[in-house]
mmCIF file of C-alpha atoms in Angstrom:
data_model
loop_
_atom_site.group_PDB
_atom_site.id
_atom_site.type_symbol
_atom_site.label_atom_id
_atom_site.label_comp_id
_atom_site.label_asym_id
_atom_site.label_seq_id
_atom_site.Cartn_x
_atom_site.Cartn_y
_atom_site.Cartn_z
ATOM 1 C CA UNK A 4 80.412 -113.467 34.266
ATOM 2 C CA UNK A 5 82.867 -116.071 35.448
ATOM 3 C CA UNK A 6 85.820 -113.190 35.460
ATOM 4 C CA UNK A 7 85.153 -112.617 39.113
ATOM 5 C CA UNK A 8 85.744 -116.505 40.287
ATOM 6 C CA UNK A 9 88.658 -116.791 37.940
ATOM 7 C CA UNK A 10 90.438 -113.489 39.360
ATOM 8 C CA UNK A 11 90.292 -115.257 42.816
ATOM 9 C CA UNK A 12 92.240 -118.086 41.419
ATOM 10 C CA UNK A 13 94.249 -116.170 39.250
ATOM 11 C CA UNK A 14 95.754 -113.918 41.909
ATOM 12 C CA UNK A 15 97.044 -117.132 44.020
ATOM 13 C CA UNK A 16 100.816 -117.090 43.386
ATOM 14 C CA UNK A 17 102.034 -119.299 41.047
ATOM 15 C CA UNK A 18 98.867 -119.479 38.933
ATOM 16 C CA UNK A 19 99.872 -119.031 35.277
ATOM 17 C CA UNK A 20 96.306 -119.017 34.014
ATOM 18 C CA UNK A 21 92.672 -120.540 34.765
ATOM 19 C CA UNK A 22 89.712 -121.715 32.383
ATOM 20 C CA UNK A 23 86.220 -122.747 32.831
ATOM 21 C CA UNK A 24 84.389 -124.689 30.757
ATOM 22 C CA UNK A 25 81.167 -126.172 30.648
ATOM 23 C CA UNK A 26 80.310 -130.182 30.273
ATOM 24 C CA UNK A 27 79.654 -130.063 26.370
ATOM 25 C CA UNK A 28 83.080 -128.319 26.098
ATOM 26 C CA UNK A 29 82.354 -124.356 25.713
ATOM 27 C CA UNK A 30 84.818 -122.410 27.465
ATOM 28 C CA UNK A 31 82.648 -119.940 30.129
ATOM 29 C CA UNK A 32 85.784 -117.500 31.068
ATOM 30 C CA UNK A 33 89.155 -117.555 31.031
ATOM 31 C CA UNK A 34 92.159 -115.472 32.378
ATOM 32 C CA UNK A 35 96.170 -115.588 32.801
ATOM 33 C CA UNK A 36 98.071 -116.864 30.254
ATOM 34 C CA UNK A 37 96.228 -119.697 28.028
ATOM 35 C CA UNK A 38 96.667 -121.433 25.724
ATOM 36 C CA UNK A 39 94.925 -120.541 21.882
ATOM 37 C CA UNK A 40 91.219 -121.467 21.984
ATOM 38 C CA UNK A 41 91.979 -124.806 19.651
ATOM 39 C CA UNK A 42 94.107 -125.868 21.931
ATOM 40 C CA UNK A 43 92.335 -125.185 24.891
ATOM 41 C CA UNK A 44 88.844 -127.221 23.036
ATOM 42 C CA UNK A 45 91.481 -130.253 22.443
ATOM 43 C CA UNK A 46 93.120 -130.428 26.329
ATOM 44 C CA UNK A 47 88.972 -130.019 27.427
ATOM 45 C CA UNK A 48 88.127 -133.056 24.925
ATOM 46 C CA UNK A 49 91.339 -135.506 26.332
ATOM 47 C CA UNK A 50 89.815 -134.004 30.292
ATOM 48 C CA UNK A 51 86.309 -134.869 28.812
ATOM 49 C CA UNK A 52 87.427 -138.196 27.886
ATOM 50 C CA UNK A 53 89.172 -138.908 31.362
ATOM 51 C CA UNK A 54 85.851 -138.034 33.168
ATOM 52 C CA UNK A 55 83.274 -140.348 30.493
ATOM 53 C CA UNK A 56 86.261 -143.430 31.200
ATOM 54 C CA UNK A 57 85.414 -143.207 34.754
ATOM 55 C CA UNK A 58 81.927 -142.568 33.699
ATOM 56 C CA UNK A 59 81.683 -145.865 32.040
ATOM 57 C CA UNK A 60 83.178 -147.629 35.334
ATOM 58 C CA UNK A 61 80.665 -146.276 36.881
ATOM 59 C CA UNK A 62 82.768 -144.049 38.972
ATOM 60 C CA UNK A 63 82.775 -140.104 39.101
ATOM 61 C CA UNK A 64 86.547 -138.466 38.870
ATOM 62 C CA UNK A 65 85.717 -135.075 40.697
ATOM 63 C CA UNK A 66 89.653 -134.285 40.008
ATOM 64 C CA UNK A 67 92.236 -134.726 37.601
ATOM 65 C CA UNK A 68 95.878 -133.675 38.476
ATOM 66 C CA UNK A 69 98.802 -133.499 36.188
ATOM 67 C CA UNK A 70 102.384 -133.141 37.243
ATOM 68 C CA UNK A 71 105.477 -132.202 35.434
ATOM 69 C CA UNK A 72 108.667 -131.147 37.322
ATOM 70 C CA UNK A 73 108.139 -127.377 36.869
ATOM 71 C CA UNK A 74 104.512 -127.374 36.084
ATOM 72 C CA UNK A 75 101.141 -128.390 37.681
ATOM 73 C CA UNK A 76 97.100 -128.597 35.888
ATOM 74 C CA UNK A 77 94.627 -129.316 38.578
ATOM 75 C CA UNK A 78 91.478 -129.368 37.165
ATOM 76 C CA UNK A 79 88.308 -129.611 38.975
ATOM 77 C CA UNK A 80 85.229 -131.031 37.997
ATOM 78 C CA UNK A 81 81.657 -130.778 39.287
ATOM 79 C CA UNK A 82 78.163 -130.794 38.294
ATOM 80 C CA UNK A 83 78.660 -129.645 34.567
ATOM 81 C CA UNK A 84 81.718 -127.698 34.659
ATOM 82 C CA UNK A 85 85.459 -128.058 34.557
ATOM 83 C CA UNK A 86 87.503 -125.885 36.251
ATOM 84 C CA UNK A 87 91.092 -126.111 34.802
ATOM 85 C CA UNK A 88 94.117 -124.307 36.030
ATOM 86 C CA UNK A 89 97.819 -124.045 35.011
ATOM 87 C CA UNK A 90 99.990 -123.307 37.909
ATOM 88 C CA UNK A 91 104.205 -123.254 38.123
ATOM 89 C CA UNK A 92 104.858 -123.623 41.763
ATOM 90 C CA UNK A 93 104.398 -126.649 43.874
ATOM 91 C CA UNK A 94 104.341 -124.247 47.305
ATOM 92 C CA UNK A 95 101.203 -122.739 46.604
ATOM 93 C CA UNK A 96 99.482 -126.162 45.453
ATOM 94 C CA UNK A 97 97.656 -126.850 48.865
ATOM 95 C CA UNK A 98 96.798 -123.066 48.967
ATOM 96 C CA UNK A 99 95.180 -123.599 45.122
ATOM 97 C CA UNK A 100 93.229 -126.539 45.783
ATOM 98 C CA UNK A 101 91.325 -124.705 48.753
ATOM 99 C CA UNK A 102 91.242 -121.628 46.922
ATOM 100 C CA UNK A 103 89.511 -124.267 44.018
ATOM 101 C CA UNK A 104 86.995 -125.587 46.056
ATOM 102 C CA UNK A 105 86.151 -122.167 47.626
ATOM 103 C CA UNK A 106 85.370 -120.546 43.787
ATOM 104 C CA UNK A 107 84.089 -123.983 42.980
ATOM 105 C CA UNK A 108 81.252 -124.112 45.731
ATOM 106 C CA UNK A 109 80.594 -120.413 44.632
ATOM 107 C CA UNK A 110 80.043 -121.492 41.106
ATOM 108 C CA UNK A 111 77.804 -124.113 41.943
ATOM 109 C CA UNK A 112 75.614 -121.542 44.104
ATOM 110 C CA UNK A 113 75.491 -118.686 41.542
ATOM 111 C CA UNK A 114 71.979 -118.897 39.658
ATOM 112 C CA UNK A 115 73.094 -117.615 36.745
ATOM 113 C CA UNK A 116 75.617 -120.577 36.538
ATOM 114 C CA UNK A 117 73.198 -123.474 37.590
ATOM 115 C CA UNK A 118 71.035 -121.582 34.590
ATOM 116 C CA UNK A 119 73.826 -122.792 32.398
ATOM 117 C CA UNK A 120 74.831 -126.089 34.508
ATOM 118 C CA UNK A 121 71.332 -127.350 33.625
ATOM 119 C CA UNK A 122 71.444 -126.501 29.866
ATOM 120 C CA UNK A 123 74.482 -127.578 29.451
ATOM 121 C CA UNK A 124 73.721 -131.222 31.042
ATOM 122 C CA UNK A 125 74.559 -133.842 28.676
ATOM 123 C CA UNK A 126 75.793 -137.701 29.192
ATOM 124 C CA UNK A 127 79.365 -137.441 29.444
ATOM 125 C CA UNK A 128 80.374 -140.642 28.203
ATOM 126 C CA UNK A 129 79.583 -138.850 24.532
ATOM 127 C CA UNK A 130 82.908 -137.688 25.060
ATOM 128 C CA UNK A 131 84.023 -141.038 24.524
ATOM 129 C CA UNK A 132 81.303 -141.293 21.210
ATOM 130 C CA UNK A 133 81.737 -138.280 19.549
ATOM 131 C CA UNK A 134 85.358 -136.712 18.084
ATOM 132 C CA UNK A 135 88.421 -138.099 16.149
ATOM 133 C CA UNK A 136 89.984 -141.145 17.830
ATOM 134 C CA UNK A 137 93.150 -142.857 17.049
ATOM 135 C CA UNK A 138 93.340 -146.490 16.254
ATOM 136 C CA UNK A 139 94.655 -147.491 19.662
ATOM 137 C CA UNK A 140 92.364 -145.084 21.377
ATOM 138 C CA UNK A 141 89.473 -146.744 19.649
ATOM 139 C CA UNK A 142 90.518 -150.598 20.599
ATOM 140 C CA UNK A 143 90.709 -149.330 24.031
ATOM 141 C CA UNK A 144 87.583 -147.558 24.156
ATOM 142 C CA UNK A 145 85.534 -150.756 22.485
ATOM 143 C CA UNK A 146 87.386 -153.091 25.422
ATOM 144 C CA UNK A 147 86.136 -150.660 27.990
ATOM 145 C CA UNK A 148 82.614 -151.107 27.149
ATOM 146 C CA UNK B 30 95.344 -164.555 72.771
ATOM 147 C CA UNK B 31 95.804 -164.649 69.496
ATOM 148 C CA UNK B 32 99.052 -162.649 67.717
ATOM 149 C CA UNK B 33 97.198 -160.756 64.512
ATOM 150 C CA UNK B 34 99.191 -158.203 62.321
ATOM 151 C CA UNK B 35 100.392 -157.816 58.873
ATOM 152 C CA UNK B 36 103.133 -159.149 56.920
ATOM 153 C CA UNK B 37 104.337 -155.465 56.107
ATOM 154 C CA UNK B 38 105.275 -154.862 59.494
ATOM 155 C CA UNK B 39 106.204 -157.987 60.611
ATOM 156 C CA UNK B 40 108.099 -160.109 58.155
ATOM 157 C CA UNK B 41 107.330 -163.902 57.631
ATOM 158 C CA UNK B 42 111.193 -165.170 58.140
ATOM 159 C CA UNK B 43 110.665 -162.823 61.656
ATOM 160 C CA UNK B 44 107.475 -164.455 62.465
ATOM 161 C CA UNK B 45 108.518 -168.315 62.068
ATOM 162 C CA UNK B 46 111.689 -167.443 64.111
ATOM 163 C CA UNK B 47 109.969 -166.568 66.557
ATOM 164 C CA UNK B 48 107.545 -169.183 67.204
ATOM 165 C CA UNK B 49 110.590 -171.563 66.976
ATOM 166 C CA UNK B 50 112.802 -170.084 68.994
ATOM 167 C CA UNK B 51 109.853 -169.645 71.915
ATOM 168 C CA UNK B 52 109.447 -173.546 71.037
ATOM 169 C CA UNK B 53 105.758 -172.709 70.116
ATOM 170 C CA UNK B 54 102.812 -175.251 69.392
ATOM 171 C CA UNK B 55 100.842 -173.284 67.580
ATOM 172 C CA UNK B 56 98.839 -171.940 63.744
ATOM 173 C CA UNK B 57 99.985 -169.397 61.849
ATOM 174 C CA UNK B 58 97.311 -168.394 59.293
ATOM 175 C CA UNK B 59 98.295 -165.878 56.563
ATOM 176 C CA UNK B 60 95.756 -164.057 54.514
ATOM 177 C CA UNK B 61 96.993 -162.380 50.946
ATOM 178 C CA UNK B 62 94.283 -161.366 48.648
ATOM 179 C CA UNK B 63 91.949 -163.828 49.253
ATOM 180 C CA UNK B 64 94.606 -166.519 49.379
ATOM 181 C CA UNK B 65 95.042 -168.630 52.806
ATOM 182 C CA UNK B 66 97.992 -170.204 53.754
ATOM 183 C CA UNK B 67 98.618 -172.250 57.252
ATOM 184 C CA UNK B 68 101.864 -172.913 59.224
ATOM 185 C CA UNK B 69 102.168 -175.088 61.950
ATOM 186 C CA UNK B 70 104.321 -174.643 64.912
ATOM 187 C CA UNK B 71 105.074 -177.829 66.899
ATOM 188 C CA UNK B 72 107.581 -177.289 69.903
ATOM 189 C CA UNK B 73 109.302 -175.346 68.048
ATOM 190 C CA UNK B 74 109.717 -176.887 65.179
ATOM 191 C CA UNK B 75 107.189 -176.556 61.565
ATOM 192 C CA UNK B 76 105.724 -179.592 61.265
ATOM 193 C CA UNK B 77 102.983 -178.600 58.208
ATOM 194 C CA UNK B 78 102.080 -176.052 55.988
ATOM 195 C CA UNK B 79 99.150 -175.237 53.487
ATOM 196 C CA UNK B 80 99.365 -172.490 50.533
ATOM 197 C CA UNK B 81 96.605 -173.566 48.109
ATOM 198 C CA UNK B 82 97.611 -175.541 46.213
ATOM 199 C CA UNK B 83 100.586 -176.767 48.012
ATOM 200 C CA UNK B 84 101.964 -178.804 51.023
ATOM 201 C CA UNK B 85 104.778 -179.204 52.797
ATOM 202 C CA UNK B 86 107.952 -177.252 52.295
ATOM 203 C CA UNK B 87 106.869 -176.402 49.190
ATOM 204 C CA UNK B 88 103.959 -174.560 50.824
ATOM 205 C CA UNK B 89 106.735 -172.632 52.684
ATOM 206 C CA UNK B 90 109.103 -171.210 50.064
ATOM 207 C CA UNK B 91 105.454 -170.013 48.079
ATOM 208 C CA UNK B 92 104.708 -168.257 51.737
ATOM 209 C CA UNK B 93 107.815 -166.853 52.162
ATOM 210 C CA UNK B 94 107.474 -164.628 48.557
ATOM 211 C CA UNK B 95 104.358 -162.808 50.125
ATOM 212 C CA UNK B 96 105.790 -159.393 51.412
ATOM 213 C CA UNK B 97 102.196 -158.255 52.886
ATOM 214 C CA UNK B 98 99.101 -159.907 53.846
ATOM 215 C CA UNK B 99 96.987 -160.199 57.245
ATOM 216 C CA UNK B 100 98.208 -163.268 59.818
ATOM 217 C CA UNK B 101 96.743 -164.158 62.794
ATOM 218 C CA UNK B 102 99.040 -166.500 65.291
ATOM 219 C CA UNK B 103 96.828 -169.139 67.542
ATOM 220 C CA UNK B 104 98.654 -170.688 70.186
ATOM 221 C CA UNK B 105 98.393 -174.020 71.805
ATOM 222 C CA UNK B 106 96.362 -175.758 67.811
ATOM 223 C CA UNK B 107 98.419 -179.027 66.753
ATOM 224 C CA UNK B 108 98.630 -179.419 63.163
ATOM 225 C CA UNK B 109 96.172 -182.448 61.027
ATOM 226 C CA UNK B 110 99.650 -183.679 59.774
ATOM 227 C CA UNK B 111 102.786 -183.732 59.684
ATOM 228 C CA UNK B 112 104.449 -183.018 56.523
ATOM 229 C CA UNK B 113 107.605 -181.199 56.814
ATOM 230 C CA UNK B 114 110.570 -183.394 58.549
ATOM 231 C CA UNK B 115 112.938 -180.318 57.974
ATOM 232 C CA UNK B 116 114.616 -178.054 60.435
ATOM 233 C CA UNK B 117 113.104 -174.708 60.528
ATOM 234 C CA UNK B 118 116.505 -172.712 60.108
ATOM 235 C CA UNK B 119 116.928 -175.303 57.350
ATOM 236 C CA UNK B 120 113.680 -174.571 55.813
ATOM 237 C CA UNK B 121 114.127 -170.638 56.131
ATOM 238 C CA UNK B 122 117.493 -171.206 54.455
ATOM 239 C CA UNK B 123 116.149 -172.666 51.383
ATOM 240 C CA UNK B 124 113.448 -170.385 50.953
ATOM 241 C CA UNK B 125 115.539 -167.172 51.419
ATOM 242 C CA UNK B 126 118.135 -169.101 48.984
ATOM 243 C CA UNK B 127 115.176 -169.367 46.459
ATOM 244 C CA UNK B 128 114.103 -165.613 46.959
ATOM 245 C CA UNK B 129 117.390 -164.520 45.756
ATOM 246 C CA UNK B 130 117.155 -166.797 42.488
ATOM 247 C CA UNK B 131 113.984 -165.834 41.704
ATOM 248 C CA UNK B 132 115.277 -162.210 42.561
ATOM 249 C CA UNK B 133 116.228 -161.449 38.341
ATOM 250 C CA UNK B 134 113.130 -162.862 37.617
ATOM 251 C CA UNK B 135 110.636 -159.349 36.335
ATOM 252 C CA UNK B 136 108.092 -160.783 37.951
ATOM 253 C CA UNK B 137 110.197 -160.502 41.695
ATOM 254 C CA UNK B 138 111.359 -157.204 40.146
ATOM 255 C CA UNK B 139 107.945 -156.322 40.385
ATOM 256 C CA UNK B 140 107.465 -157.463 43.444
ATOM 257 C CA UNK B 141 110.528 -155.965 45.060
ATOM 258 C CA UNK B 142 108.636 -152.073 43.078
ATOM 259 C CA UNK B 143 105.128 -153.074 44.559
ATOM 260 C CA UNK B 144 106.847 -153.527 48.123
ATOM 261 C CA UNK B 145 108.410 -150.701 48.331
ATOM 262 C CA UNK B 146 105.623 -148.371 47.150
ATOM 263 C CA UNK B 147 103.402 -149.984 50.082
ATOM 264 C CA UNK B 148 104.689 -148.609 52.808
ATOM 265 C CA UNK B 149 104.039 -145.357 51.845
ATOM 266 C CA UNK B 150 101.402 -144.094 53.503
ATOM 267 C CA UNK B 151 98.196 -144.254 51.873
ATOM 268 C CA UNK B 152 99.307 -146.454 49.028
ATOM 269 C CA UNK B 153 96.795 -149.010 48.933
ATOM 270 C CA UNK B 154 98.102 -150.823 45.895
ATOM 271 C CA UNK B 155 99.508 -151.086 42.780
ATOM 272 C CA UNK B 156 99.336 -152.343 39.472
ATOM 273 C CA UNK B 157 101.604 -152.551 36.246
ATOM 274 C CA UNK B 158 100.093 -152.272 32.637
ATOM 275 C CA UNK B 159 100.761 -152.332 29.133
ATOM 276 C CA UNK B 160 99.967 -149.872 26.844
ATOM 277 C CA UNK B 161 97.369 -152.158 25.139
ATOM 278 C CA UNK B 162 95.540 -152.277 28.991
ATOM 279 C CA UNK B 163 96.964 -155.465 30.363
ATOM 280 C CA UNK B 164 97.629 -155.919 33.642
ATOM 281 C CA UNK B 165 100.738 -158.225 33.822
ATOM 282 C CA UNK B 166 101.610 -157.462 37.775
ATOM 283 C CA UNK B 167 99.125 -156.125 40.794
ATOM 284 C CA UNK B 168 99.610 -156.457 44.379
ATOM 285 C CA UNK B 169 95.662 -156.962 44.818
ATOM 286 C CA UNK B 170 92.637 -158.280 42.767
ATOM 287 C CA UNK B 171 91.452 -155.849 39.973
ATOM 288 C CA UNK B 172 88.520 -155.908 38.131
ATOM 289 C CA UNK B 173 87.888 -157.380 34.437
ATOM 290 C CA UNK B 174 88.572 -153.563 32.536
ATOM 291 C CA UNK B 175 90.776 -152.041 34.910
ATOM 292 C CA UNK B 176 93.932 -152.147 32.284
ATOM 293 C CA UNK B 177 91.612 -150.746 29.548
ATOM 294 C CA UNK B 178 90.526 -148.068 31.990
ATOM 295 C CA UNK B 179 94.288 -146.621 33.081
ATOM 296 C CA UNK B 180 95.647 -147.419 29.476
ATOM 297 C CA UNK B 181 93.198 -144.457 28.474
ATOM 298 C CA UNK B 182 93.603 -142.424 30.729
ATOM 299 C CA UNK B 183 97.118 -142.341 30.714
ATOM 300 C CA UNK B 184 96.781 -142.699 26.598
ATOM 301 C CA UNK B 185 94.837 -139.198 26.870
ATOM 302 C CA UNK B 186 97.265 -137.689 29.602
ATOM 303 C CA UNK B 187 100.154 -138.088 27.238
ATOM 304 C CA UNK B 188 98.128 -136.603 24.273
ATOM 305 C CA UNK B 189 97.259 -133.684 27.070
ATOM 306 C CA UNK B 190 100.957 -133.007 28.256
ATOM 307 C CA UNK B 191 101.529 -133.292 23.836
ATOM 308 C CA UNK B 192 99.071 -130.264 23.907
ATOM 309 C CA UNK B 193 100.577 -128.135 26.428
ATOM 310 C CA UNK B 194 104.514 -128.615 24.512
ATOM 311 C CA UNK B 195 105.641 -130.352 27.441
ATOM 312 C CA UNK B 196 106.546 -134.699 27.421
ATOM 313 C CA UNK B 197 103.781 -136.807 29.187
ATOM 314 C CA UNK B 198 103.158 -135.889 32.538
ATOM 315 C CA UNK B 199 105.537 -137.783 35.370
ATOM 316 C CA UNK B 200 102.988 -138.306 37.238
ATOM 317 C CA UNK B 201 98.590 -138.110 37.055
ATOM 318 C CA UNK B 202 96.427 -138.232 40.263
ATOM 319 C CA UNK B 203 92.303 -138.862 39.417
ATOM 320 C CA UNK B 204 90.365 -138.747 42.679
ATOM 321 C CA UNK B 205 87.178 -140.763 42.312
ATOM 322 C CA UNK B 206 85.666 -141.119 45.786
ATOM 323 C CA UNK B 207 86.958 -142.803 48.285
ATOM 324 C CA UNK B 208 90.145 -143.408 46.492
ATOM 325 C CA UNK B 209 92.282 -141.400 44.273
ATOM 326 C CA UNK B 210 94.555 -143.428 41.261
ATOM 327 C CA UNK B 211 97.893 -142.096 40.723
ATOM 328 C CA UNK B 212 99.409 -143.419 37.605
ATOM 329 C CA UNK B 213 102.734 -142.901 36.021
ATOM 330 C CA UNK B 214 104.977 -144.492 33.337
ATOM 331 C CA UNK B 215 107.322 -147.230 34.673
ATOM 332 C CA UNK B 216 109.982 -148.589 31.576
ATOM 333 C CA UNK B 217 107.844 -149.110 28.817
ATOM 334 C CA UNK B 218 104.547 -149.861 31.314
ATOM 335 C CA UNK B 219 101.690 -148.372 33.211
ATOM 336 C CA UNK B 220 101.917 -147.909 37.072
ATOM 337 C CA UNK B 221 98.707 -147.430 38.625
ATOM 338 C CA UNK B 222 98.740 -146.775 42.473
ATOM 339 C CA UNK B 223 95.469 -146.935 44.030
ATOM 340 C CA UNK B 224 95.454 -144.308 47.670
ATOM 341 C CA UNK B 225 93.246 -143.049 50.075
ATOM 342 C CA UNK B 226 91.400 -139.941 48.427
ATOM 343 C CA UNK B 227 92.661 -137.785 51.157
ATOM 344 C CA UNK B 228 96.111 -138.096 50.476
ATOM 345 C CA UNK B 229 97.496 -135.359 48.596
ATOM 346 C CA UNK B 230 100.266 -136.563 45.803
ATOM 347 C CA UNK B 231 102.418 -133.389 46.207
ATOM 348 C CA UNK B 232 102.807 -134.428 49.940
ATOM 349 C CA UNK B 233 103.730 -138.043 49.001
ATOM 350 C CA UNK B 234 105.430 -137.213 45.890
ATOM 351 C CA UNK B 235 109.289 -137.544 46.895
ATOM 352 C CA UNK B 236 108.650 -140.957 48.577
ATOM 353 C CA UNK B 237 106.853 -142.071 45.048
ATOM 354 C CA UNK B 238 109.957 -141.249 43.023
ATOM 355 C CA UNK B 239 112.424 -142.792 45.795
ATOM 356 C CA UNK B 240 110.839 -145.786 45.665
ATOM 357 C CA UNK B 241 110.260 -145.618 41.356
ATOM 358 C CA UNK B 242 114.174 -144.612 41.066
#
């Protein structure tokens, strides 16, 4: 169902692969070349845990970039979804983020998705209650509070 | 009229020079974080200053470490008192001489990293951190949890860049409306660089590692 929005991004140069997921962590589509599905559920649970920080702050993070010096992840996040994408070229980043919030504002007007957006509303500081944490993640998460 | 600008353009050694050298009576008042300190200009010469909580020359050499803040020069005010006897090139020569001592100092190093990363464009500030969410250097006020905040996240941006069988990420950009954090690791410490959301970090991204190098 999502194939259609994810070939869009896929096709932009550069793009090595593209996920979506919804808020409680299932993945809705994917295409390119992924990661396996564990490891896909873990890097949703650390961007999960980015978002419910903020959340806690009492601040929404609608994006989360990471950079490496050959590699880029932009992921997107709105309403209940997370849009994540794995892309190797820095020249077609400006490109990607308006091809992002093109499919993105799609998304959010499909029915079928805002079918799933609403039953897959949860609070998304859970992220930050639910899951295996390490020691130091746990001190910091009890501070934040 | 009053003179307004900001110490980033104009620098403070700059601006006494040249009320002394235009034999100016006049205030200088310098804003920096919620922090105001006074200078007074009398014919030329710097009769008083005020940097909560000192006076005098002291007052000085503590102004003269502040690389940005607002001022705002008022010509023809007389200063309450007169506490500095000093020459004004003397003055400025002891304070730059105690810049450069304090210069090995981390804390200057610090300062000399913050500077530098604010004039880029769109950097709005910056802040150091420890892994355990610190914050032991920021070039503005932060709130109570801010450390604990960017320790996680970076804390779960290394365990992401773990995941994908690369190091940590160089560099992590969060846009939370109207600003956008950009954090990094600096040494063995958190930099967190606070911009304006419209600034895109692949655009800025050259100037950020110039000024990290």
């Amino acid at each position: 169902m999502a194939d259609r929005w994810l070939k869009e991004v896929n096709k932009v140069d550069g793009v090595e692969g593209v996920f979506l997921a919804s808020s409680k962590g299932k993945i809705l589509g994917k295409l390119g070349t992924l990661y396996p599905q564990d490891t896909l559920e873990k890097l949703i649970t650390h961007l999960q845990r980015i978002i419910a920080a903020f959340q806690v702050a009492g601040k929404n993070a609608t994006e989360i970039e990471f950079y490496w010096e050959d590699r880029y992840v932009i992921c997107k996040h709105s309403a209940n979804f997370l849009l994540v994408t794995f892309c190797k070229s820095a020249k077609v980043l400006s490109l990607l983020r308006i091809t992002l919030n093109v499919v993105l504002a799609n998304i959010l007007e499909d029915k079928k998705f805002a079918k799933i957006s609403s039953s897959n509303a949860i609070d998304k500081t859970i992220a930050l209650r639910k899951g295996f944490f390490e020691s130091d993640e746990q001190l910091l998460i009890s501070k934040l509070k | 009229m009053a003179l307004v600008g900001n110490l980033k353009d104009l620098k403070l050694p700059s601006l006494i020079q040249l009320n002394c050298m235009e034999r100016n009576t006049a205030k200088l008042t310098i804003e920096h974080n919620g922090r105001y300190g006074f200078i007074y200009f009398d014919k030329g010469q710097v009769v008083h200053a005020e940097f909560d909580p000192y006076i005098g020359e002291e007052a000085i050499y503590q102004l003269l470490t502040l690389y940005s803040g607002n001022f705002k020069v008022e010509g023809g005010i007389r200063a309450p008192v007169n506490s500095i006897k000093t020459p004004w090139n003397n003055l400025l020569l002891e304070g730059m001489r105690q810049l450069d001592d304090a210069d090995d100092t981390s804390e200057r190093k610090f300062d000399h990293l913050f500077e530098r990363l604010l004039t880029i464009k769109g950097v709005r500030s910056a802040s150091l951190i420890t892994r355990e969410g610190t914050v032991i250097a920021s070039s503005a006020p932060y709130g109570e949890k801010y450390g604990y905040l960017f320790a996680l996240i970076m804390f779960q941006a290394e365990k992401f860049g773990e995941l994908t069988g690369r190091e940590k990420p160089e560099f992590i950009s969060i846009a939370v409306s109207p600003y956008k954090y950009v954090c990094s690791s600096y040494n063995q410490l958190y930099l967190v660089m606070e911009l304006e959301v419209k600034i895109k970090l692949d655009v800025i991204l050259p100037l950020l590692k110039q000024a990290l190098a």
